[in-house]
Structures are given as structure tokens and as C-alpha cells.
PDB file of C-alpha atoms in Angstrom:
ATOM      1  CA  ALA A   1     132.139 190.752 258.025  1.00 50.00           C
ATOM      2  CA  GLY A   2     133.471 188.204 255.592  1.00 54.00           C
ATOM      3  CA  ASP A   3     136.800 186.504 256.127  1.00 58.00           C
ATOM      4  CA  GLY A   4     138.685 189.585 257.367  1.00 72.00           C
ATOM      5  CA  ASP A   5     140.589 190.164 254.141  1.00 81.00           C
ATOM      6  CA  CYS A   6     139.077 193.611 253.599  1.00 84.00           C
ATOM      7  CA  GLY A   7     140.079 194.729 257.085  1.00 86.00           C
ATOM      8  CA  HIS A   8     143.600 193.385 256.660  1.00 89.00           C
ATOM      9  CA  THR A   9     144.114 195.123 253.324  1.00 91.00           C
ATOM     10  CA  HIS A  10     142.805 198.441 254.653  1.00 91.00           C
ATOM     11  CA  ALA A  11     144.985 198.158 257.759  1.00 92.00           C
ATOM     12  CA  ARG A  12     147.972 197.437 255.524  1.00 94.00           C
ATOM     13  CA  ALA A  13     147.127 200.539 253.476  1.00 95.00           C
ATOM     14  CA  ALA A  14     146.807 202.696 256.597  1.00 94.00           C
ATOM     15  CA  ARG A  15     150.195 201.533 257.892  1.00 96.00           C
ATOM     16  CA  ALA A  16     151.806 202.175 254.501  1.00 96.00           C
ATOM     17  CA  ILE A  17     150.361 205.695 254.380  1.00 95.00           C
ATOM     18  CA  GLN A  18     151.559 206.413 257.931  1.00 95.00           C
ATOM     19  CA  GLU A  19     155.076 205.219 257.077  1.00 96.00           C
ATOM     20  CA  TRP A  20     155.037 207.250 253.860  1.00 95.00           C
ATOM     21  CA  LEU A  21     154.021 210.400 255.745  1.00 94.00           C
ATOM     22  CA  ARG A  22     156.735 209.871 258.370  1.00 95.00           C
ATOM     23  CA  ALA A  23     159.373 209.445 255.656  1.00 96.00           C
ATOM     24  CA  ARG A  24     158.600 212.607 253.680  1.00 92.00           C
ATOM     25  CA  PRO A  25     156.088 215.413 253.440  1.00 92.00           C
ATOM     26  CA  PRO A  26     153.224 214.642 251.073  1.00 91.00           C
ATOM     27  CA  PRO A  27     153.160 216.400 247.700  1.00 94.00           C
ATOM     28  CA  ALA A  28     151.448 219.785 247.914  1.00 93.00           C
ATOM     29  CA  ALA A  29     149.818 219.581 244.493  1.00 95.00           C
ATOM     30  CA  PRO A  30     146.516 217.666 244.759  1.00 95.00           C
ATOM     31  CA  ALA A  31     146.977 215.725 241.506  1.00 96.00           C
ATOM     32  CA  GLN A  32     150.463 214.646 242.536  1.00 96.00           C
ATOM     33  CA  LEU A  33     149.225 213.689 246.011  1.00 95.00           C
ATOM     34  CA  LEU A  34     146.471 211.459 244.602  1.00 96.00           C
ATOM     35  CA  SER A  35     148.838 209.914 242.048  1.00 97.00           C
ATOM     36  CA  SER A  36     151.394 209.186 244.758  1.00 96.00           C
ATOM     37  CA  LEU A  37     148.717 207.629 246.962  1.00 96.00           C
ATOM     38  CA  ALA A  38     147.541 205.521 244.010  1.00 96.00           C
ATOM     39  CA  ASP A  39     151.064 204.206 243.473  1.00 96.00           C
ATOM     40  CA  LEU A  40     151.477 203.502 247.176  1.00 96.00           C
ATOM     41  CA  LEU A  41     148.176 201.601 247.434  1.00 95.00           C
ATOM     42  CA  LEU A  42     148.846 199.622 244.286  1.00 94.00           C
ATOM     43  CA  GLU A  43     152.199 198.575 245.722  1.00 94.00           C
ATOM     44  CA  LYS A  44     151.385 198.101 249.410  1.00 94.00           C
ATOM     45  CA  MET A  45     147.652 197.524 249.935  1.00 92.00           C
ATOM     46  CA  GLY A  46     147.189 194.361 247.952  1.00 85.00           C
ATOM     47  CA  GLY A  47     144.005 192.591 247.037  1.00 84.00           C
ATOM     48  CA  SER A  48     141.308 193.842 244.757  1.00 84.00           C
ATOM     49  CA  SER A  49     140.788 196.860 247.024  1.00 87.00           C
ATOM     50  CA  GLY A  50     144.334 198.045 246.350  1.00 90.00           C
ATOM     51  CA  VAL A  51     143.804 197.788 242.609  1.00 91.00           C
ATOM     52  CA  LEU A  52     140.414 199.501 242.723  1.00 90.00           C
ATOM     53  CA  TYR A  53     141.618 202.354 244.932  1.00 94.00           C
ATOM     54  CA  GLY A  54     144.668 202.704 242.701  1.00 95.00           C
ATOM     55  CA  LEU A  55     142.388 203.031 239.679  1.00 94.00           C
ATOM     56  CA  PHE A  56     140.134 205.437 241.544  1.00 95.00           C
ATOM     57  CA  LEU A  57     142.950 207.744 242.685  1.00 97.00           C
ATOM     58  CA  THR A  58     144.758 207.702 239.335  1.00 97.00           C
ATOM     59  CA  ALA A  59     141.591 208.775 237.535  1.00 97.00           C
ATOM     60  CA  ALA A  60     140.659 211.273 240.267  1.00 97.00           C
ATOM     61  CA  ALA A  61     144.028 212.990 239.865  1.00 97.00           C
ATOM     62  CA  ARG A  62     143.380 213.927 236.225  1.00 97.00           C
ATOM     63  CA  PRO A  63     140.762 216.672 236.789  1.00 96.00           C
ATOM     64  CA  LEU A  64     143.090 218.171 239.409  1.00 97.00           C
ATOM     65  CA  LEU A  65     146.049 218.562 237.035  1.00 96.00           C
ATOM     66  CA  SER A  66     144.931 221.927 235.714  1.00 94.00           C
ATOM     67  CA  ARG A  67     142.833 223.219 238.601  1.00 94.00           C
ATOM     68  CA  CYS A  68     142.051 222.383 242.210  1.00 91.00           C
ATOM     69  CA  ASP A  69     138.951 224.434 242.958  1.00 95.00           C
ATOM     70  CA  LEU A  70     135.942 222.834 244.646  1.00 95.00           C
ATOM     71  CA  PRO A  71     134.192 221.864 241.374  1.00 96.00           C
ATOM     72  CA  ALA A  72     137.383 220.068 240.308  1.00 96.00           C
ATOM     73  CA  TRP A  73     137.186 217.919 243.454  1.00 96.00           C
ATOM     74  CA  ALA A  74     133.608 216.902 242.568  1.00 97.00           C
ATOM     75  CA  ASP A  75     134.858 216.113 239.051  1.00 97.00           C
ATOM     76  CA  ALA A  76     137.717 214.095 240.552  1.00 97.00           C
ATOM     77  CA  MET A  77     135.315 211.962 242.571  1.00 96.00           C
ATOM     78  CA  ASP A  78     133.175 211.312 239.488  1.00 96.00           C
ATOM     79  CA  ALA A  79     136.267 210.416 237.426  1.00 97.00           C
ATOM     80  CA  GLY A  80     137.427 207.961 240.083  1.00 95.00           C
ATOM     81  CA  ILE A  81     134.053 206.244 240.197  1.00 93.00           C
ATOM     82  CA  GLU A  82     133.912 206.006 236.409  1.00 92.00           C
ATOM     83  CA  ALA A  83     137.330 204.318 236.411  1.00 92.00           C
ATOM     84  CA  MET A  84     136.237 201.821 239.072  1.00 89.00           C
ATOM     85  CA  GLN A  85     133.098 201.005 237.115  1.00 86.00           C
ATOM     86  CA  ARG A  86     134.972 200.652 233.844  1.00 86.00           C
ATOM     87  CA  HIS A  87     137.611 198.293 235.247  1.00 82.00           C
ATOM     88  CA  GLY A  88     135.840 196.705 238.206  1.00 72.00           C
ATOM     89  CA  PRO A  89     133.415 193.791 238.467  1.00 68.00           C
ATOM     90  CA  TRP A  90     130.295 195.970 238.453  1.00 62.00           C
ATOM     91  CA  PRO A  91     128.012 197.013 235.640  1.00 59.00           C
ATOM     92  CA  SER A  92     127.938 200.750 235.026  1.00 57.00           C
ATOM     93  CA  ALA A  93     124.455 201.134 236.481  1.00 54.00           C
ATOM     94  CA  PRO A  94     122.208 200.992 238.371  1.00 54.00           C
ATOM     95  CA  PHE A  95     123.392 201.237 241.943  1.00 59.00           C
ATOM     96  CA  PRO A  96     123.627 199.625 244.469  1.00 57.00           C
ATOM     97  CA  HIS A  97     126.243 196.921 243.991  1.00 63.00           C
ATOM     98  CA  LEU A  98     127.099 195.841 247.562  1.00 66.00           C
ATOM     99  CA  SER A  99     130.646 197.179 247.453  1.00 78.00           C
ATOM    100  CA  GLN A 100     132.850 200.145 248.289  1.00 85.00           C
ATOM    101  CA  LEU A 101     131.491 201.712 245.136  1.00 87.00           C
ATOM    102  CA  ASP A 102     128.104 202.151 246.832  1.00 88.00           C
ATOM    103  CA  SER A 103     129.602 204.406 249.492  1.00 93.00           C
ATOM    104  CA  LEU A 104     131.767 206.305 247.021  1.00 94.00           C
ATOM    105  CA  TRP A 105     128.881 206.804 244.596  1.00 93.00           C
ATOM    106  CA  ALA A 106     126.593 208.112 247.367  1.00 95.00           C
ATOM    107  CA  ALA A 107     129.326 210.505 248.491  1.00 96.00           C
ATOM    108  CA  ALA A 108     129.929 211.677 244.922  1.00 96.00           C
ATOM    109  CA  GLN A 109     126.256 212.516 244.498  1.00 96.00           C
ATOM    110  CA  ALA A 110     126.372 214.558 247.707  1.00 97.00           C
ATOM    111  CA  LEU A 111     129.507 216.378 246.461  1.00 97.00           C
ATOM    112  CA  HIS A 112     127.732 217.822 243.405  1.00 96.00           C
ATOM    113  CA  PRO A 113     126.910 221.054 245.330  1.00 97.00           C
ATOM    114  CA  LEU A 114     130.657 221.792 245.240  1.00 96.00           C
ATOM    115  CA  ARG A 115     129.985 222.907 241.676  1.00 96.00           C
ATOM    116  CA  THR A 116     127.818 225.744 243.030  1.00 95.00           C
ATOM    117  CA  PRO A 117     129.574 229.087 243.637  1.00 95.00           C
ATOM    118  CA  GLY A 118     130.050 229.769 247.329  1.00 94.00           C
ATOM    119  CA  ALA A 119     129.682 226.142 248.396  1.00 96.00           C
ATOM    120  CA  ASP A 120     130.842 225.420 251.937  1.00 95.00           C
ATOM    121  CA  LEU A 121     133.398 222.602 251.633  1.00 94.00           C
ATOM    122  CA  LEU A 122     133.045 221.204 255.154  1.00 95.00           C
ATOM    123  CA  GLN A 123     129.248 221.305 255.046  1.00 97.00           C
ATOM    124  CA  VAL A 124     129.105 219.559 251.654  1.00 97.00           C
ATOM    125  CA  LEU A 125     131.775 217.036 252.654  1.00 96.00           C
ATOM    126  CA  GLY A 126     129.898 216.357 255.911  1.00 96.00           C
ATOM    127  CA  ALA A 127     126.765 215.562 253.898  1.00 98.00           C
ATOM    128  CA  ALA A 128     128.828 213.357 251.576  1.00 97.00           C
ATOM    129  CA  VAL A 129     130.212 211.382 254.519  1.00 97.00           C
ATOM    130  CA  GLN A 130     126.719 210.908 255.934  1.00 98.00           C
ATOM    131  CA  SER A 131     125.530 209.695 252.525  1.00 97.00           C
ATOM    132  CA  ALA A 132     128.454 207.271 252.282  1.00 96.00           C
ATOM    133  CA  GLU A 133     127.792 205.919 255.767  1.00 97.00           C
ATOM    134  CA  ALA A 134     124.070 205.465 255.002  1.00 96.00           C
ATOM    135  CA  ALA A 135     124.915 203.684 251.745  1.00 93.00           C
ATOM    136  CA  ALA A 136     127.312 201.387 253.602  1.00 93.00           C
ATOM    137  CA  GLU A 137     124.651 200.562 256.185  1.00 93.00           C
ATOM    138  CA  ALA A 138     122.121 199.892 253.410  1.00 89.00           C
ATOM    139  CA  THR A 139     124.343 197.110 252.051  1.00 86.00           C
ATOM    140  CA  ARG A 140     123.408 195.076 255.134  1.00 84.00           C
ATOM    141  CA  HIS A 141     120.114 194.148 253.460  1.00 77.00           C
ATOM    142  CA  MET A 142     121.278 193.598 249.876  1.00 74.00           C
ATOM    143  CA  GLU A 143     122.044 190.542 247.844  1.00 67.00           C
ATOM    144  CA  ALA A 144     125.565 190.619 246.465  1.00 60.00           C
ATOM    145  CA  GLY A 145     126.080 190.417 242.731  1.00 58.00           C
ATOM    146  CA  ALA A 146     129.885 190.408 242.738  1.00 55.00           C
ATOM    147  CA  GLY A 147     132.796 189.747 245.070  1.00 58.00           C
ATOM    148  CA  ARG A 148     133.106 187.266 247.898  1.00 56.00           C
ATOM    149  CA  ALA A 149     129.728 188.140 249.376  1.00 57.00           C
ATOM    150  CA  SER A 150     128.055 186.865 246.184  1.00 59.00           C
ATOM    151  CA  TYR A 151     129.059 183.319 247.187  1.00 57.00           C
ATOM    152  CA  ILE A 152     127.152 183.531 250.463  1.00 59.00           C
ATOM    153  CA  SER A 153     123.401 183.264 250.910  1.00 59.00           C
ATOM    154  CA  SER A 154     121.880 186.688 251.577  1.00 58.00           C
ATOM    155  CA  ALA A 155     120.181 185.140 254.623  1.00 57.00           C
ATOM    156  CA  ARG A 156     123.653 184.668 256.143  1.00 58.00           C
ATOM    157  CA  LEU A 157     124.871 188.202 255.389  1.00 64.00           C
ATOM    158  CA  LEU A 158     124.198 190.014 258.638  1.00 74.00           C
ATOM    159  CA  GLN A 159     126.728 192.830 258.408  1.00 81.00           C
ATOM    160  CA  PRO A 160     127.132 195.719 255.976  1.00 87.00           C
ATOM    161  CA  ASP A 161     129.575 195.164 253.143  1.00 86.00           C
ATOM    162  CA  PRO A 162     133.075 195.632 254.590  1.00 87.00           C
ATOM    163  CA  GLY A 163     134.341 197.481 251.510  1.00 88.00           C
ATOM    164  CA  ALA A 164     131.449 199.938 251.699  1.00 90.00           C
ATOM    165  CA  VAL A 165     132.083 200.486 255.418  1.00 92.00           C
ATOM    166  CA  ALA A 166     135.813 200.979 254.777  1.00 92.00           C
ATOM    167  CA  ALA A 167     135.213 203.513 251.986  1.00 93.00           C
ATOM    168  CA  ALA A 168     132.872 205.490 254.242  1.00 95.00           C
ATOM    169  CA  ALA A 169     135.471 205.366 257.036  1.00 94.00           C
ATOM    170  CA  VAL A 170     138.147 206.736 254.683  1.00 93.00           C
ATOM    171  CA  LEU A 171     135.857 209.626 253.747  1.00 94.00           C
ATOM    172  CA  ARG A 172     135.094 210.249 257.442  1.00 95.00           C
ATOM    173  CA  ALA A 173     138.856 210.392 258.137  1.00 93.00           C
ATOM    174  CA  VAL A 174     139.324 212.952 255.338  1.00 92.00           C
ATOM    175  CA  LEU A 175     136.552 215.102 256.815  1.00 93.00           C
ATOM    176  CA  GLU A 176     138.000 214.870 260.323  1.00 93.00           C
ATOM    177  CA  GLY A 177     141.448 215.708 258.983  1.00 90.00           C
ATOM    178  CA  LEU A 178     140.110 218.824 257.277  1.00 88.00           C
ATOM    179  CA  ARG A 179     138.253 219.877 260.420  1.00 90.00           C
ATOM    180  CA  ALA A 180     141.376 219.542 262.580  1.00 84.00           C
TER     181      ALA A 180
END
């Protein structure tokens, strides 16, 4: 979809993360891990996606500074989304926006059960990934209000938003990594 820029920037990010992991073990503390990833993406990913993910991860790290229980991870996701909304091209509400934020927002809503005692992380995260993937697919039929897709007639937009698909794919990779 689009001109390929989104795919190139995400591939660049994936290669940078792989190189980073080969060079040193990742930080064990969740807040430090997210902050380090934010710095890496801001430096290596490029494009607006790199900036937005950098903002997201920097903000998501804050709730994890003092605790890293399951509710803190739900709080981290909400904090990251708030940062993207505050600094990105989208209004604060309502959703959808035809962007990676659609997938992340859908996942964040599905992560709210993490705030319930006894929540099953993999089950909740699985539901969050499914929500993100459904939100990404739903962008196929939307009219863009921001970004490059907003310059193209909605009649010519035949694919889901690439940023939304990429965000859902990142969440799927996290889930698969945790299941491994």
C-alpha cells in the first residue's frame, strides 16, 4: 500500500533492533528496555513512524519506572497512545484515524483486562492482537484524514493502512515472542 515508505522504515527498524540485540543483551528493566528502543527507533527508523514510535515508547516507559505488573503494562500502552495523539497529526478523538494509532488504540482497549486481578497475560494479549489486526483491516474502507493516504481518493485506496498493519504485526511479534 502507498509508496512503500512505511515498509522500508519498518524494515529498517527491524534490522536495527536485530543488530542491537546481537551487539548486547537488552536491558532487563522494562522501562529501560522501552526507553532504549525509543532511542534506537528515533535514531535508526526514520520517517514519521520513527518519531511516533519513539514518542510512544518514551511515554510508555514512564508507568513502568516504579512497577512492572500487568496493570502497569496496560497503563504504559495508554500513556504511549496519549503521547502519539498529543504530538501526532490526529485529533484526540474519536477513532478511527486511518493510521497505526487505530491498531494501537484497539489493542489498548483490549488490554484493559490486565488491570483485573488474576488476568491471563497471553489470553489478554492474544485478544489485543486480534483487535489490532481487525482495526488494521477496517482501515481498508476508511477515508484518510491525515498522512499520505489523505492525498489519495478513497476510491483508489484498496489496501489497509500500512501503518496500521505494521503496528498490528509488531504486536503479533511480541505475542509470538512471549509464547516461545
